PDB file of C-alpha atoms in Angstrom:
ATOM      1  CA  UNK O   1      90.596  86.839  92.140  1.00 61.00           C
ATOM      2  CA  UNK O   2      89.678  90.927  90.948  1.00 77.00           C
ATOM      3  CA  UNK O   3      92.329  92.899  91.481  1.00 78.00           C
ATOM      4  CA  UNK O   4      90.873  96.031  92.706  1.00 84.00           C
ATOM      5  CA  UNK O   5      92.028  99.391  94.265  1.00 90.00           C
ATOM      6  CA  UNK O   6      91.173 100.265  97.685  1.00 93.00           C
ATOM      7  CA  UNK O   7      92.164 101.658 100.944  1.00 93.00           C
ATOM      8  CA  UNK O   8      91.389 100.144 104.218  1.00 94.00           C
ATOM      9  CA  UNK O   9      91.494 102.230 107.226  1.00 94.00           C
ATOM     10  CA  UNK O  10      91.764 100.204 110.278  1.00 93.00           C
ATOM     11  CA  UNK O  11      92.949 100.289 114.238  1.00 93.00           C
ATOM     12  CA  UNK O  12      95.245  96.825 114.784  1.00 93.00           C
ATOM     13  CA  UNK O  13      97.211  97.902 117.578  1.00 91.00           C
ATOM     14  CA  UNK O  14     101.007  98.322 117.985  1.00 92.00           C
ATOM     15  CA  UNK O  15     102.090  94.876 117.814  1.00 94.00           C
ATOM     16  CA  UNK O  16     100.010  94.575 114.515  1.00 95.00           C
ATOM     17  CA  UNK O  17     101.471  97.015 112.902  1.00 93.00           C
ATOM     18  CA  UNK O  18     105.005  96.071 113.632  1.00 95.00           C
ATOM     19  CA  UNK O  19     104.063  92.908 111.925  1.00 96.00           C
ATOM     20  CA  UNK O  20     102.137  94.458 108.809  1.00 95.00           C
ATOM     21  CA  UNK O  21     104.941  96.479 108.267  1.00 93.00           C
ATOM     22  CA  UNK O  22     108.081  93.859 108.739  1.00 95.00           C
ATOM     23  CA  UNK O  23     105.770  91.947 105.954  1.00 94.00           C
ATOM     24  CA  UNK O  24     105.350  94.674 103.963  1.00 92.00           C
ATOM     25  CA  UNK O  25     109.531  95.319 104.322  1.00 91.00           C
ATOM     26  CA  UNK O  26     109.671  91.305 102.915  1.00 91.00           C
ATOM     27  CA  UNK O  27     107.289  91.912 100.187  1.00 89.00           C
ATOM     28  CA  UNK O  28     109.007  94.615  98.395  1.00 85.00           C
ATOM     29  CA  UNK O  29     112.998  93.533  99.373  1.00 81.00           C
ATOM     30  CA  UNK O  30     114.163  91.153  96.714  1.00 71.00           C
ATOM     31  CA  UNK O  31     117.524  90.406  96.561  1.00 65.00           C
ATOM     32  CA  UNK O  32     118.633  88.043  93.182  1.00 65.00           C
ATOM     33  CA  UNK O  33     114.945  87.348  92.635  1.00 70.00           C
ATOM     34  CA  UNK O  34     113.972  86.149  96.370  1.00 73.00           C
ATOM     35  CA  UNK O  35     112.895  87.937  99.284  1.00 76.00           C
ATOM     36  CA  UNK O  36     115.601  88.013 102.088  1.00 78.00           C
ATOM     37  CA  UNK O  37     114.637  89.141 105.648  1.00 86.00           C
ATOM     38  CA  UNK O  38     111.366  88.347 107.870  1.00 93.00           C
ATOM     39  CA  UNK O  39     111.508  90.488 110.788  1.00 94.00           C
ATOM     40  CA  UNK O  40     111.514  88.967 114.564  1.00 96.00           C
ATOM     41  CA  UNK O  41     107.903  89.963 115.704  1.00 97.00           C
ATOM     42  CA  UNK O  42     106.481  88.181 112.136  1.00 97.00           C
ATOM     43  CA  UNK O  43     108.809  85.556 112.086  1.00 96.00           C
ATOM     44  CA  UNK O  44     107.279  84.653 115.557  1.00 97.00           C
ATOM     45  CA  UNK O  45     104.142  85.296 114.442  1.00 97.00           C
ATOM     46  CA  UNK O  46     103.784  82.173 111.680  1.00 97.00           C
ATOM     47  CA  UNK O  47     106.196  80.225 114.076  1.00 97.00           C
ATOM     48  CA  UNK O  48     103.074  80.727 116.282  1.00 95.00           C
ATOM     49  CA  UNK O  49     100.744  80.238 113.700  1.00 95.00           C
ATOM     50  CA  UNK O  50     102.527  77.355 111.738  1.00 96.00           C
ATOM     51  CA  UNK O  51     104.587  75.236 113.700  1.00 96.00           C
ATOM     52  CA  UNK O  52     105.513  72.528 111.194  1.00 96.00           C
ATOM     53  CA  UNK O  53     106.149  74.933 108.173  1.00 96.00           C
ATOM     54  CA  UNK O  54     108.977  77.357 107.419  1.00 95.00           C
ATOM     55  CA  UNK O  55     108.214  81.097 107.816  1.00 95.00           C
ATOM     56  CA  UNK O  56     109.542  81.883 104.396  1.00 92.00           C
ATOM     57  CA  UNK O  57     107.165  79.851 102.630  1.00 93.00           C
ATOM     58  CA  UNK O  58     104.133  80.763 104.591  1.00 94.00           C
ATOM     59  CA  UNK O  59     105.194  84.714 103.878  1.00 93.00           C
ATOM     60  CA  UNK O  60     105.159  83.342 100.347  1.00 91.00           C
ATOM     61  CA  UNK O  61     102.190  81.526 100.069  1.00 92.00           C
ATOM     62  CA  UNK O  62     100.076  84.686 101.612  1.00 92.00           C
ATOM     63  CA  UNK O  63     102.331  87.051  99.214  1.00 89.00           C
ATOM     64  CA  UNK O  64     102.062  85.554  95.709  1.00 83.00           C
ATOM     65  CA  UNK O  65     104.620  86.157  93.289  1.00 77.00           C
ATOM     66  CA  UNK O  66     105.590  90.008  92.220  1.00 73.00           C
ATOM     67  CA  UNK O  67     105.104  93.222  94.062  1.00 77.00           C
ATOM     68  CA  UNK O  68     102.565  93.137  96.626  1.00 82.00           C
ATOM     69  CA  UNK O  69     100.295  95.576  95.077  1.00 87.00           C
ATOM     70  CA  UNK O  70      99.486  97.544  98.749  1.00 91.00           C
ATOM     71  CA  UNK O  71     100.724  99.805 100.648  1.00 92.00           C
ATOM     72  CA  UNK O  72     101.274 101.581 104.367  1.00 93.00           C
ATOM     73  CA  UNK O  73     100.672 104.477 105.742  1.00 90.00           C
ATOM     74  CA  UNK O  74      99.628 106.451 108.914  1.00 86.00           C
ATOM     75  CA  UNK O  75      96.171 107.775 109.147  1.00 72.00           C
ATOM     76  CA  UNK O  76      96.449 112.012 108.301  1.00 72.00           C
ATOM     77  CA  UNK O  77      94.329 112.707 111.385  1.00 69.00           C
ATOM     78  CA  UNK O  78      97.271 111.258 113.337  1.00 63.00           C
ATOM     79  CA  UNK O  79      95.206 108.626 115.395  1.00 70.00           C
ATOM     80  CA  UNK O  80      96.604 105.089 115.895  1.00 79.00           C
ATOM     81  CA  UNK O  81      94.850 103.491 112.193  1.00 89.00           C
ATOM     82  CA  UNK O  82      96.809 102.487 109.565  1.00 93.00           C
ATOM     83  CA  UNK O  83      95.752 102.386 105.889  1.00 94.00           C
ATOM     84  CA  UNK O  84      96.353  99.528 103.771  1.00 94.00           C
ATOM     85  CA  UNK O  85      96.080 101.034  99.891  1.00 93.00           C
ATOM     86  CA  UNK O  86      96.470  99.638  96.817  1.00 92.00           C
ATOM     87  CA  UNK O  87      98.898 100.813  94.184  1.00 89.00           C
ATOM     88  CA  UNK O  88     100.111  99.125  90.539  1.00 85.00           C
ATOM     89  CA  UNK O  89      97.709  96.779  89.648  1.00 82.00           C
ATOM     90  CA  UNK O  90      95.652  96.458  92.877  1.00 85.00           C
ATOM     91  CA  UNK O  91      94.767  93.648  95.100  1.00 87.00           C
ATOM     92  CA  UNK O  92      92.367  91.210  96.009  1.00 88.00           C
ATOM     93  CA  UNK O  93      90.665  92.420  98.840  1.00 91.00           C
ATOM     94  CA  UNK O  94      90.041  88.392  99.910  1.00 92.00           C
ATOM     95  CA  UNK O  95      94.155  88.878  99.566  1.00 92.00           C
ATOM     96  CA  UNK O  96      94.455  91.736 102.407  1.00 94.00           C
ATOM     97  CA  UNK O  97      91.568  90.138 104.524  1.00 95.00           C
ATOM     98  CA  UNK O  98      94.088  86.655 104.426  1.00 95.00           C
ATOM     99  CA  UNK O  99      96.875  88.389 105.260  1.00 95.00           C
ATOM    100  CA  UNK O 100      94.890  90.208 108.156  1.00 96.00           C
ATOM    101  CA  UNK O 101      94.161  87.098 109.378  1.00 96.00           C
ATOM    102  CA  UNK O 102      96.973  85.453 109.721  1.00 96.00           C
ATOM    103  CA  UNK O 103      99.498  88.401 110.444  1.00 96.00           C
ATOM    104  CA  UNK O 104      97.498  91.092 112.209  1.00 96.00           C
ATOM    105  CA  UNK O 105      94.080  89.061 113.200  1.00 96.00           C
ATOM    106  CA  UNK O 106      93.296  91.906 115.853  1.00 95.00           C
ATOM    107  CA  UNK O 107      92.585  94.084 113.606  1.00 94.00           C
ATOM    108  CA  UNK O 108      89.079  92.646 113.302  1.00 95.00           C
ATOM    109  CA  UNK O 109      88.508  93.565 116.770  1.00 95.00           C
ATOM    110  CA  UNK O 110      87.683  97.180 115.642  1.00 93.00           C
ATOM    111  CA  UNK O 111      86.465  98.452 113.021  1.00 93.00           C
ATOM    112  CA  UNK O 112      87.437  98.610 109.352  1.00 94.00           C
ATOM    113  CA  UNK O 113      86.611 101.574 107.076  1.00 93.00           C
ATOM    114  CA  UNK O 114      86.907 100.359 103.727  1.00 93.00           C
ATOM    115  CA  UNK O 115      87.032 102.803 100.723  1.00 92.00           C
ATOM    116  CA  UNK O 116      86.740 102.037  97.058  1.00 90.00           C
ATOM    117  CA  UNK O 117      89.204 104.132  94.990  1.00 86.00           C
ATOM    118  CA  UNK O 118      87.661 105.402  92.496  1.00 72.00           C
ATOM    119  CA  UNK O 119      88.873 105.075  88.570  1.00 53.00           C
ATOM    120  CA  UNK O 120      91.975 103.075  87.471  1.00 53.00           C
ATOM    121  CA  UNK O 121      90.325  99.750  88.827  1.00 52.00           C
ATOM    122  CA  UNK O 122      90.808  97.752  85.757  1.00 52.00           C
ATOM    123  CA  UNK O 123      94.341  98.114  84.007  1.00 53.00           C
ATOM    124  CA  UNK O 124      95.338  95.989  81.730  1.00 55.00           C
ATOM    125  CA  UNK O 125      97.039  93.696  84.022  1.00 51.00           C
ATOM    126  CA  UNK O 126      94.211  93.320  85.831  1.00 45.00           C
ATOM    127  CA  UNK O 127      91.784  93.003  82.989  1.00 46.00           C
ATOM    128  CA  UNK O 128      94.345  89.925  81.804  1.00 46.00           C
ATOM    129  CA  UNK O 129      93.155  88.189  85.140  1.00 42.00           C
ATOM    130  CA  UNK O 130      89.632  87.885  84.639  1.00 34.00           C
TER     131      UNK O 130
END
């Protein structure tokens, strides 16, 4: 998988981004070395999506070990997008579009602006992965 940097600009609705953003909250809050809290709306979500396994290790699966390597954020024109970026050592973008899928899969029903940041796209952590 190439880690690259990115942003993806994209309209998933309201219920989408609740979700995006309570998985977000459980990729980045480790407590002792494990992540502690899956919000209701996700939690539902991979109930929804998979019965038979536990939410935690679904969240994990999609997640990977260490930080997440994207972030949030409101579009600046103030519309109802959200941007997915990448920060640290970037992401997959097969990563994000798995993670779309199974947490946010409307957002597919609109589309998605993505936007190749430029420079930085190979550090050395990434480098080490290829």
């Amino acid at each position: 998988m190439k880690r690259l940097h990115f942003k993806l600009t994209l309209e998933p609705g309201l219920k989408a981004i609740v979700r995006l953003a309570q998985l977000h909250q459980y990729a980045t809050d480790l407590v002792d070395g494990e992540r502690v809290l899956i919000g209701p709306a996700l939690r539902g979500r991979m109930l929804l999506n998979f019965p038979a396994r536990e939410p935690r290790d679904v969240l994990d699966s999609l997640l990977g070990e260490g930080p997440a390597g994207w972030n949030l954020s409101g579009h600046e024109d103030g519309r109802s997008l959200l941007v997915v970026s990448t920060e640290g050592s970037g992401v997959a973008f097969s990563a994000i579009a798995r993670i779309l899928e199974q947490v946010a899969p409307e957002a597919f029903l609109k589309p998605i602006a993505f936007e190749p940041l430029p420079g930085n796209t190979l550090t050395a952590i990434s480098r080490s992965l290829h």
